[in-house]
Amino acid sequence: MIPFSLTEKSVLETKKQSIALFVEQDNLETKEVKDLASTYFPNLLAYCKQQEFTGQAGKMIAVPVGDEKKVKTLFIIGLGKKDKKINIETLRRALGTLIKTMQRLKIDSCALSLPSANTFKVSKEYLAQQVAIICNMAAYHFDEYITEKSRRVNQKPELEICIKSADKKEIQKGVGQGDIIAQAVNKVRHWIDLPPVALTPTELAGKAQAIAKEHGLAIKVFDEEQVKKMGMGGLAGVSAGSEQDCKFVIMEYKVKAKNAPTIAFVGKGITFDSGGLSLKPPRYMETMKEDMSGAAAVIGAMEVIAQLKPKVNIIGLTPLSENLPSGKATKPGDIITFYNGLTAEVKNTDAEGRLILADALAYAVKHYKPDAMLDIATLTGACAYALGPFFTGLMGQHQDLLDTIKKAGDVSGDPVWQLPFTNDYKAAVKSSVADICNIGNEKIMAGAVTAGFFLQHFVGETPWAHLDIAGTAFNVPDISYYAGGGATGVGVRLMVELAMHWTE
Ligand code: BES
Ligand code: ZN
Ligand code: ZN
């Protein structure tokens, strides 16, 4: 994790290797910039002009100053035009650019002068929390398998935040929370980025167990034999082709208050999706280690929740399996029976996520009677096509719950976009030989939505929402703090935000 320190000194007094300031567009001549110029580089404003830097969002200039004894780099980072306020996402991306540039230029430390919380119309604590989260997320790299040292990146650039003494408490609290959240997000990304041979269902269940032990959460881990005995035909059916044992992991965070609400988070945990006998073409299989991103996010969110202690009961349920072809694999045409007794015709073994989630959702409803339930899954290519990499698909019919999730998405930085979810689509998952079919009717298309309707059969009356992260979990382009590709850890921040503010 990035070591953060707070100082009441100004950036002008710092001993760090670099200094970073933020400016609003067309408002470069602030006292701060002028002071920086007179201390280090009198031609700073002329240089900005020459570079056509006016403080545009996403733009940054880096100026090396000093003499042969000590070189310092000045970073001036644009936040764009301020109308009534500036969107906090602009700051996240600006910080992402800063951290990535520091890593590229091999600059190990920076003194930061943060813009005022009022610029974004947020609290100082939240601002500090977001800074800590995003700087840590931007610093993350998955390079442990690269043996050539020079190709590895310093993942711990040191940051010194210059603050007013009156703000110290709030900033400290925010940074502390941000550190906890970021640590979990990056841990989740690391699990996702690990090659599928290293992160099997048993391995991931082991990670959940370690977290439960460290933070005092109750945990149950069912193995394949128990899964079969319990009647979870979806999970057992998907795992049938694999040599790896499947697992069903349940983590419980419970508060003392008897009347506290309970929320269930359910995450898809396919540690590798080959498609099964309905084998994927090679190019589509390349990144399918990412297919446990939902489960990883749930386990990571549970780790944060155990530390930040919201006032609600949270249950995290993750069905974990591989999806592989073999002589024992489930075949197109097979009919499986789920935990709640419903049956499904498996027409395509590549639509496996909904099969394992079906059992987990039914289990959650029966054993925990949650007040709300949210599942998160890399479920359909259709969702990735519909929304691209910048929004997670949100589905459901409980508009209040969906609105709460939307807000948590915006506040946390994991934005979601609601898809239509009217009963018209329900007919798509009918089957002539079983209760339902695991792929949607071609005439209705809308693959993301019809997958959602498959899941709806397992939630009963529980207020439920479904997040499809197929587009947002992996290799997101053009967002500075995700640059370099790989896992994003999407969903951790959203679920934590949802849990922390549930009772408000
Ligand atoms: N894991 C995939 C979905 C996916 C695609 C995730 C791209 C991330 C990126 C899922 O199991 C799948 O294969 N879905 C099929 C469903 C179809 C057979 C109805 C799909 O989307 O093609
Ligand atoms: Zn699949
Ligand atoms: Zn899948």
PDB file of N, CA, C and O and ligand atoms in Angstrom, residues 268 270 273-275 278 280 284 287-288 290-292 323 347-354 377-385 438-440 447-448 450-451 468-474, ligand 1:
ATOM      1  N   LYS A 268     -20.671 -14.436  -8.738  1.00  0.00           N
ATOM      2  CA  LYS A 268     -20.328 -15.548  -9.642  1.00  0.00           C
ATOM      3  C   LYS A 268     -18.831 -15.853  -9.546  1.00  0.00           C
ATOM      4  O   LYS A 268     -17.998 -14.973  -9.747  1.00  0.00           O
ATOM      5  N   ILE A 270     -16.663 -18.361 -11.352  1.00  0.00           N
ATOM      6  CA  ILE A 270     -16.114 -19.360 -12.279  1.00  0.00           C
ATOM      7  C   ILE A 270     -14.626 -19.032 -12.451  1.00  0.00           C
ATOM      8  O   ILE A 270     -14.283 -18.011 -13.055  1.00  0.00           O
ATOM      9  N   ASP A 273     -13.637 -20.108 -17.383  1.00  0.00           N
ATOM     10  CA  ASP A 273     -14.801 -20.447 -18.205  1.00  0.00           C
ATOM     11  C   ASP A 273     -14.358 -20.783 -19.632  1.00  0.00           C
ATOM     12  O   ASP A 273     -14.108 -19.894 -20.438  1.00  0.00           O
ATOM     13  N   SER A 274     -14.268 -22.083 -19.905  1.00  0.00           N
ATOM     14  CA  SER A 274     -13.929 -22.511 -21.280  1.00  0.00           C
ATOM     15  C   SER A 274     -15.179 -22.581 -22.141  1.00  0.00           C
ATOM     16  O   SER A 274     -15.105 -22.740 -23.353  1.00  0.00           O
ATOM     17  N   GLY A 275     -16.339 -22.474 -21.485  1.00  0.00           N
ATOM     18  CA  GLY A 275     -17.605 -22.690 -22.170  1.00  0.00           C
ATOM     19  C   GLY A 275     -18.134 -24.104 -21.935  1.00  0.00           C
ATOM     20  O   GLY A 275     -19.284 -24.388 -22.200  1.00  0.00           O
ATOM     21  N   SER A 278     -19.982 -26.657 -24.857  1.00  0.00           N
ATOM     22  CA  SER A 278     -20.261 -25.579 -25.828  1.00  0.00           C
ATOM     23  C   SER A 278     -19.037 -24.667 -25.836  1.00  0.00           C
ATOM     24  O   SER A 278     -19.094 -23.495 -25.447  1.00  0.00           O
ATOM     25  N   LYS A 280     -15.895 -22.307 -26.041  1.00  0.00           N
ATOM     26  CA  LYS A 280     -15.700 -20.959 -26.586  1.00  0.00           C
ATOM     27  C   LYS A 280     -14.621 -20.985 -27.664  1.00  0.00           C
ATOM     28  O   LYS A 280     -13.670 -21.753 -27.552  1.00  0.00           O
ATOM     29  N   TYR A 284     -12.194 -15.731 -27.367  1.00  0.00           N
ATOM     30  CA  TYR A 284     -13.136 -15.405 -26.293  1.00  0.00           C
ATOM     31  C   TYR A 284     -12.736 -16.055 -24.973  1.00  0.00           C
ATOM     32  O   TYR A 284     -13.231 -15.699 -23.918  1.00  0.00           O
ATOM     33  N   THR A 287      -9.408 -14.365 -21.814  1.00  0.00           N
ATOM     34  CA  THR A 287      -9.470 -13.639 -20.537  1.00  0.00           C
ATOM     35  C   THR A 287     -10.412 -14.294 -19.531  1.00  0.00           C
ATOM     36  O   THR A 287     -10.787 -13.663 -18.540  1.00  0.00           O
ATOM     37  N   MET A 288     -10.762 -15.547 -19.769  1.00  0.00           N
ATOM     38  CA  MET A 288     -11.814 -16.126 -18.933  1.00  0.00           C
ATOM     39  C   MET A 288     -11.390 -16.528 -17.524  1.00  0.00           C
ATOM     40  O   MET A 288     -12.169 -17.069 -16.760  1.00  0.00           O
ATOM     41  N   GLU A 290     -11.052 -14.166 -15.703  1.00  0.00           N
ATOM     42  CA  GLU A 290     -11.782 -13.070 -15.048  1.00  0.00           C
ATOM     43  C   GLU A 290     -13.176 -13.453 -14.573  1.00  0.00           C
ATOM     44  O   GLU A 290     -13.877 -12.672 -13.947  1.00  0.00           O
ATOM     45  N   ASP A 291     -13.594 -14.709 -14.878  1.00  0.00           N
ATOM     46  CA  ASP A 291     -14.998 -15.052 -14.672  1.00  0.00           C
ATOM     47  C   ASP A 291     -15.372 -15.307 -13.203  1.00  0.00           C
ATOM     48  O   ASP A 291     -16.501 -15.659 -12.905  1.00  0.00           O
ATOM     49  N   MET A 292     -14.386 -15.077 -12.319  1.00  0.00           N
ATOM     50  CA  MET A 292     -14.676 -15.154 -10.876  1.00  0.00           C
ATOM     51  C   MET A 292     -14.667 -13.760 -10.252  1.00  0.00           C
ATOM     52  O   MET A 292     -14.596 -13.610  -9.037  1.00  0.00           O
ATOM     53  N   ASN A 323     -15.442 -24.243 -15.350  1.00  0.00           N
ATOM     54  CA  ASN A 323     -16.373 -24.716 -16.385  1.00  0.00           C
ATOM     55  C   ASN A 323     -15.546 -25.316 -17.518  1.00  0.00           C
ATOM     56  O   ASN A 323     -15.006 -24.582 -18.348  1.00  0.00           O
ATOM     57  N   LYS A 347     -29.182 -25.808 -22.592  1.00  0.00           N
ATOM     58  CA  LYS A 347     -29.013 -25.877 -24.052  1.00  0.00           C
ATOM     59  C   LYS A 347     -27.603 -25.496 -24.452  1.00  0.00           C
ATOM     60  O   LYS A 347     -27.118 -25.892 -25.502  1.00  0.00           O
ATOM     61  N   ASN A 348     -26.981 -24.669 -23.594  1.00  0.00           N
ATOM     62  CA  ASN A 348     -25.640 -24.186 -23.905  1.00  0.00           C
ATOM     63  C   ASN A 348     -24.835 -24.181 -22.602  1.00  0.00           C
ATOM     64  O   ASN A 348     -25.169 -23.455 -21.667  1.00  0.00           O
ATOM     65  N   THR A 349     -23.786 -24.993 -22.566  1.00  0.00           N
ATOM     66  CA  THR A 349     -23.037 -25.101 -21.298  1.00  0.00           C
ATOM     67  C   THR A 349     -22.180 -23.864 -21.034  1.00  0.00           C
ATOM     68  O   THR A 349     -21.592 -23.741 -19.961  1.00  0.00           O
ATOM     69  N   ASP A 350     -22.117 -22.954 -22.002  1.00  0.00           N
ATOM     70  CA  ASP A 350     -21.382 -21.704 -21.775  1.00  0.00           C
ATOM     71  C   ASP A 350     -22.224 -20.684 -20.998  1.00  0.00           C
ATOM     72  O   ASP A 350     -21.701 -19.678 -20.529  1.00  0.00           O
ATOM     73  N   ALA A 351     -23.525 -20.936 -20.880  1.00  0.00           N
ATOM     74  CA  ALA A 351     -24.355 -20.064 -20.040  1.00  0.00           C
ATOM     75  C   ALA A 351     -24.396 -20.702 -18.653  1.00  0.00           C
ATOM     76  O   ALA A 351     -25.439 -21.139 -18.165  1.00  0.00           O
ATOM     77  N   GLU A 352     -23.198 -20.770 -18.023  1.00  0.00           N
ATOM     78  CA  GLU A 352     -23.033 -21.513 -16.767  1.00  0.00           C
ATOM     79  C   GLU A 352     -23.194 -20.636 -15.535  1.00  0.00           C
ATOM     80  O   GLU A 352     -23.546 -21.122 -14.473  1.00  0.00           O
ATOM     81  N   GLY A 353     -22.935 -19.322 -15.712  1.00  0.00           N
ATOM     82  CA  GLY A 353     -22.975 -18.429 -14.554  1.00  0.00           C
ATOM     83  C   GLY A 353     -24.338 -18.455 -13.877  1.00  0.00           C
ATOM     84  O   GLY A 353     -24.452 -18.559 -12.658  1.00  0.00           O
ATOM     85  N   ARG A 354     -25.369 -18.386 -14.689  1.00  0.00           N
ATOM     86  CA  ARG A 354     -26.735 -18.356 -14.142  1.00  0.00           C
ATOM     87  C   ARG A 354     -27.069 -19.649 -13.405  1.00  0.00           C
ATOM     88  O   ARG A 354     -27.885 -19.657 -12.491  1.00  0.00           O
ATOM     89  N   ALA A 377     -21.989 -10.440 -11.317  1.00  0.00           N
ATOM     90  CA  ALA A 377     -21.499 -11.534 -12.143  1.00  0.00           C
ATOM     91  C   ALA A 377     -20.992 -11.049 -13.499  1.00  0.00           C
ATOM     92  O   ALA A 377     -21.602 -10.181 -14.126  1.00  0.00           O
ATOM     93  N   THR A 378     -19.904 -11.648 -13.964  1.00  0.00           N
ATOM     94  CA  THR A 378     -19.473 -11.481 -15.357  1.00  0.00           C
ATOM     95  C   THR A 378     -20.372 -12.418 -16.164  1.00  0.00           C
ATOM     96  O   THR A 378     -19.959 -13.493 -16.565  1.00  0.00           O
ATOM     97  N   LEU A 379     -21.613 -11.984 -16.370  1.00  0.00           N
ATOM     98  CA  LEU A 379     -22.619 -12.954 -16.818  1.00  0.00           C
ATOM     99  C   LEU A 379     -22.767 -13.082 -18.318  1.00  0.00           C
ATOM    100  O   LEU A 379     -22.870 -14.187 -18.834  1.00  0.00           O
ATOM    101  N   THR A 380     -22.786 -11.940 -19.031  1.00  0.00           N
ATOM    102  CA  THR A 380     -23.073 -12.060 -20.474  1.00  0.00           C
ATOM    103  C   THR A 380     -22.215 -11.128 -21.335  1.00  0.00           C
ATOM    104  O   THR A 380     -22.022  -9.947 -21.012  1.00  0.00           O
ATOM    105  N   GLY A 381     -21.749 -11.665 -22.437  1.00  0.00           N
ATOM    106  CA  GLY A 381     -21.092 -10.833 -23.436  1.00  0.00           C
ATOM    107  C   GLY A 381     -22.063  -9.770 -23.933  1.00  0.00           C
ATOM    108  O   GLY A 381     -21.664  -8.651 -24.274  1.00  0.00           O
ATOM    109  N   ALA A 382     -23.348 -10.100 -23.927  1.00  0.00           N
ATOM    110  CA  ALA A 382     -24.365  -9.158 -24.412  1.00  0.00           C
ATOM    111  C   ALA A 382     -24.344  -7.854 -23.617  1.00  0.00           C
ATOM    112  O   ALA A 382     -24.522  -6.768 -24.183  1.00  0.00           O
ATOM    113  N   CYS A 383     -24.096  -7.961 -22.327  1.00  0.00           N
ATOM    114  CA  CYS A 383     -24.071  -6.742 -21.504  1.00  0.00           C
ATOM    115  C   CYS A 383     -22.856  -5.894 -21.868  1.00  0.00           C
ATOM    116  O   CYS A 383     -22.941  -4.673 -21.966  1.00  0.00           O
ATOM    117  N   ALA A 384     -21.725  -6.571 -22.095  1.00  0.00           N
ATOM    118  CA  ALA A 384     -20.514  -5.848 -22.492  1.00  0.00           C
ATOM    119  C   ALA A 384     -20.732  -5.134 -23.830  1.00  0.00           C
ATOM    120  O   ALA A 384     -20.280  -3.998 -24.016  1.00  0.00           O
ATOM    121  N   TYR A 385     -21.444  -5.787 -24.741  1.00  0.00           N
ATOM    122  CA  TYR A 385     -21.740  -5.142 -26.035  1.00  0.00           C
ATOM    123  C   TYR A 385     -22.688  -3.967 -25.859  1.00  0.00           C
ATOM    124  O   TYR A 385     -22.569  -2.946 -26.531  1.00  0.00           O
ATOM    125  N   ASN A 438     -31.656 -22.491 -20.096  1.00  0.00           N
ATOM    126  CA  ASN A 438     -30.533 -21.628 -19.694  1.00  0.00           C
ATOM    127  C   ASN A 438     -30.055 -20.660 -20.773  1.00  0.00           C
ATOM    128  O   ASN A 438     -29.121 -19.891 -20.529  1.00  0.00           O
ATOM    129  N   ILE A 439     -30.656 -20.678 -21.967  1.00  0.00           N
ATOM    130  CA  ILE A 439     -30.373 -19.565 -22.889  1.00  0.00           C
ATOM    131  C   ILE A 439     -31.686 -18.936 -23.337  1.00  0.00           C
ATOM    132  O   ILE A 439     -32.726 -19.596 -23.392  1.00  0.00           O
ATOM    133  N   GLY A 440     -31.611 -17.658 -23.678  1.00  0.00           N
ATOM    134  CA  GLY A 440     -32.819 -16.917 -24.052  1.00  0.00           C
ATOM    135  C   GLY A 440     -33.250 -17.227 -25.479  1.00  0.00           C
ATOM    136  O   GLY A 440     -32.442 -17.628 -26.312  1.00  0.00           O
ATOM    137  N   GLY A 447     -29.669 -10.442 -24.535  1.00  0.00           N
ATOM    138  CA  GLY A 447     -29.065 -11.518 -23.736  1.00  0.00           C
ATOM    139  C   GLY A 447     -28.762 -11.167 -22.283  1.00  0.00           C
ATOM    140  O   GLY A 447     -28.834 -12.033 -21.412  1.00  0.00           O
ATOM    141  N   ALA A 448     -28.427  -9.903 -22.024  1.00  0.00           N
ATOM    142  CA  ALA A 448     -28.128  -9.518 -20.642  1.00  0.00           C
ATOM    143  C   ALA A 448     -29.399  -9.584 -19.795  1.00  0.00           C
ATOM    144  O   ALA A 448     -29.395 -10.049 -18.653  1.00  0.00           O
ATOM    145  N   THR A 450     -32.300 -11.232 -20.522  1.00  0.00           N
ATOM    146  CA  THR A 450     -32.915 -12.568 -20.394  1.00  0.00           C
ATOM    147  C   THR A 450     -32.143 -13.419 -19.377  1.00  0.00           C
ATOM    148  O   THR A 450     -32.734 -14.201 -18.643  1.00  0.00           O
ATOM    149  N   ALA A 451     -30.822 -13.212 -19.286  1.00  0.00           N
ATOM    150  CA  ALA A 451     -30.042 -13.900 -18.239  1.00  0.00           C
ATOM    151  C   ALA A 451     -30.543 -13.454 -16.869  1.00  0.00           C
ATOM    152  O   ALA A 451     -30.682 -14.266 -15.949  1.00  0.00           O
ATOM    153  N   ASP A 468     -24.454  -6.942 -13.928  1.00  0.00           N
ATOM    154  CA  ASP A 468     -23.665  -7.684 -14.919  1.00  0.00           C
ATOM    155  C   ASP A 468     -22.383  -6.892 -15.187  1.00  0.00           C
ATOM    156  O   ASP A 468     -22.411  -5.803 -15.775  1.00  0.00           O
ATOM    157  N   ILE A 469     -21.253  -7.460 -14.741  1.00  0.00           N
ATOM    158  CA  ILE A 469     -19.957  -6.772 -14.846  1.00  0.00           C
ATOM    159  C   ILE A 469     -19.085  -7.346 -15.965  1.00  0.00           C
ATOM    160  O   ILE A 469     -17.864  -7.160 -15.959  1.00  0.00           O
ATOM    161  N   ALA A 470     -19.725  -8.029 -16.927  1.00  0.00           N
ATOM    162  CA  ALA A 470     -18.920  -8.633 -18.012  1.00  0.00           C
ATOM    163  C   ALA A 470     -18.062  -7.587 -18.728  1.00  0.00           C
ATOM    164  O   ALA A 470     -16.948  -7.878 -19.163  1.00  0.00           O
ATOM    165  N   GLY A 471     -18.572  -6.367 -18.859  1.00  0.00           N
ATOM    166  CA  GLY A 471     -17.815  -5.331 -19.570  1.00  0.00           C
ATOM    167  C   GLY A 471     -16.856  -4.554 -18.691  1.00  0.00           C
ATOM    168  O   GLY A 471     -15.915  -3.933 -19.194  1.00  0.00           O
ATOM    169  N   THR A 472     -17.082  -4.554 -17.392  1.00  0.00           N
ATOM    170  CA  THR A 472     -16.350  -3.628 -16.510  1.00  0.00           C
ATOM    171  C   THR A 472     -15.297  -4.300 -15.628  1.00  0.00           C
ATOM    172  O   THR A 472     -14.560  -3.611 -14.925  1.00  0.00           O
ATOM    173  N   ALA A 473     -15.244  -5.632 -15.657  1.00  0.00           N
ATOM    174  CA  ALA A 473     -14.367  -6.335 -14.703  1.00  0.00           C
ATOM    175  C   ALA A 473     -12.913  -6.392 -15.138  1.00  0.00           C
ATOM    176  O   ALA A 473     -12.023  -6.550 -14.296  1.00  0.00           O
ATOM    177  N   PHE A 474     -12.664  -6.270 -16.435  1.00  0.00           N
ATOM    178  CA  PHE A 474     -11.323  -6.607 -16.929  1.00  0.00           C
ATOM    179  C   PHE A 474     -10.961  -5.777 -18.153  1.00  0.00           C
ATOM    180  O   PHE A 474     -11.825  -5.527 -19.006  1.00  0.00           O
TER     181      PHE A 474
HETATM  182  N1  BES B   1     -18.435 -15.632 -18.722  1.00  0.00           N
HETATM  183  C1  BES B   1     -19.241 -15.453 -19.859  1.00  0.00           C
HETATM  184  C2  BES B   1     -19.631 -14.001 -20.126  1.00  0.00           C
HETATM  185  C3  BES B   1     -18.529 -13.014 -20.370  1.00  0.00           C
HETATM  186  C4  BES B   1     -18.228 -12.623 -21.665  1.00  0.00           C
HETATM  187  C5  BES B   1     -17.841 -12.446 -19.333  1.00  0.00           C
HETATM  188  C6  BES B   1     -17.241 -11.700 -21.894  1.00  0.00           C
HETATM  189  C7  BES B   1     -16.839 -11.517 -19.565  1.00  0.00           C
HETATM  190  C8  BES B   1     -16.554 -11.139 -20.856  1.00  0.00           C
HETATM  191  C9  BES B   1     -20.532 -16.259 -19.732  1.00  0.00           C
HETATM  192  O1  BES B   1     -20.445 -17.417 -18.982  1.00  0.00           O
HETATM  193  C10 BES B   1     -20.963 -16.640 -21.113  1.00  0.00           C
HETATM  194  O2  BES B   1     -20.221 -17.327 -21.759  1.00  0.00           O
HETATM  195  N2  BES B   1     -22.123 -16.187 -21.532  1.00  0.00           N
HETATM  196  C11 BES B   1     -22.625 -16.482 -22.827  1.00  0.00           C
HETATM  197  C12 BES B   1     -24.099 -16.753 -22.695  1.00  0.00           C
HETATM  198  C13 BES B   1     -24.744 -17.299 -23.946  1.00  0.00           C
HETATM  199  C14 BES B   1     -24.217 -18.682 -24.241  1.00  0.00           C
HETATM  200  C15 BES B   1     -26.226 -17.323 -23.743  1.00  0.00           C
HETATM  201  C16 BES B   1     -22.376 -15.266 -23.714  1.00  0.00           C
HETATM  202  O3  BES B   1     -22.454 -14.149 -23.233  1.00  0.00           O
HETATM  203  O4  BES B   1     -22.054 -15.453 -24.886  1.00  0.00           O
END
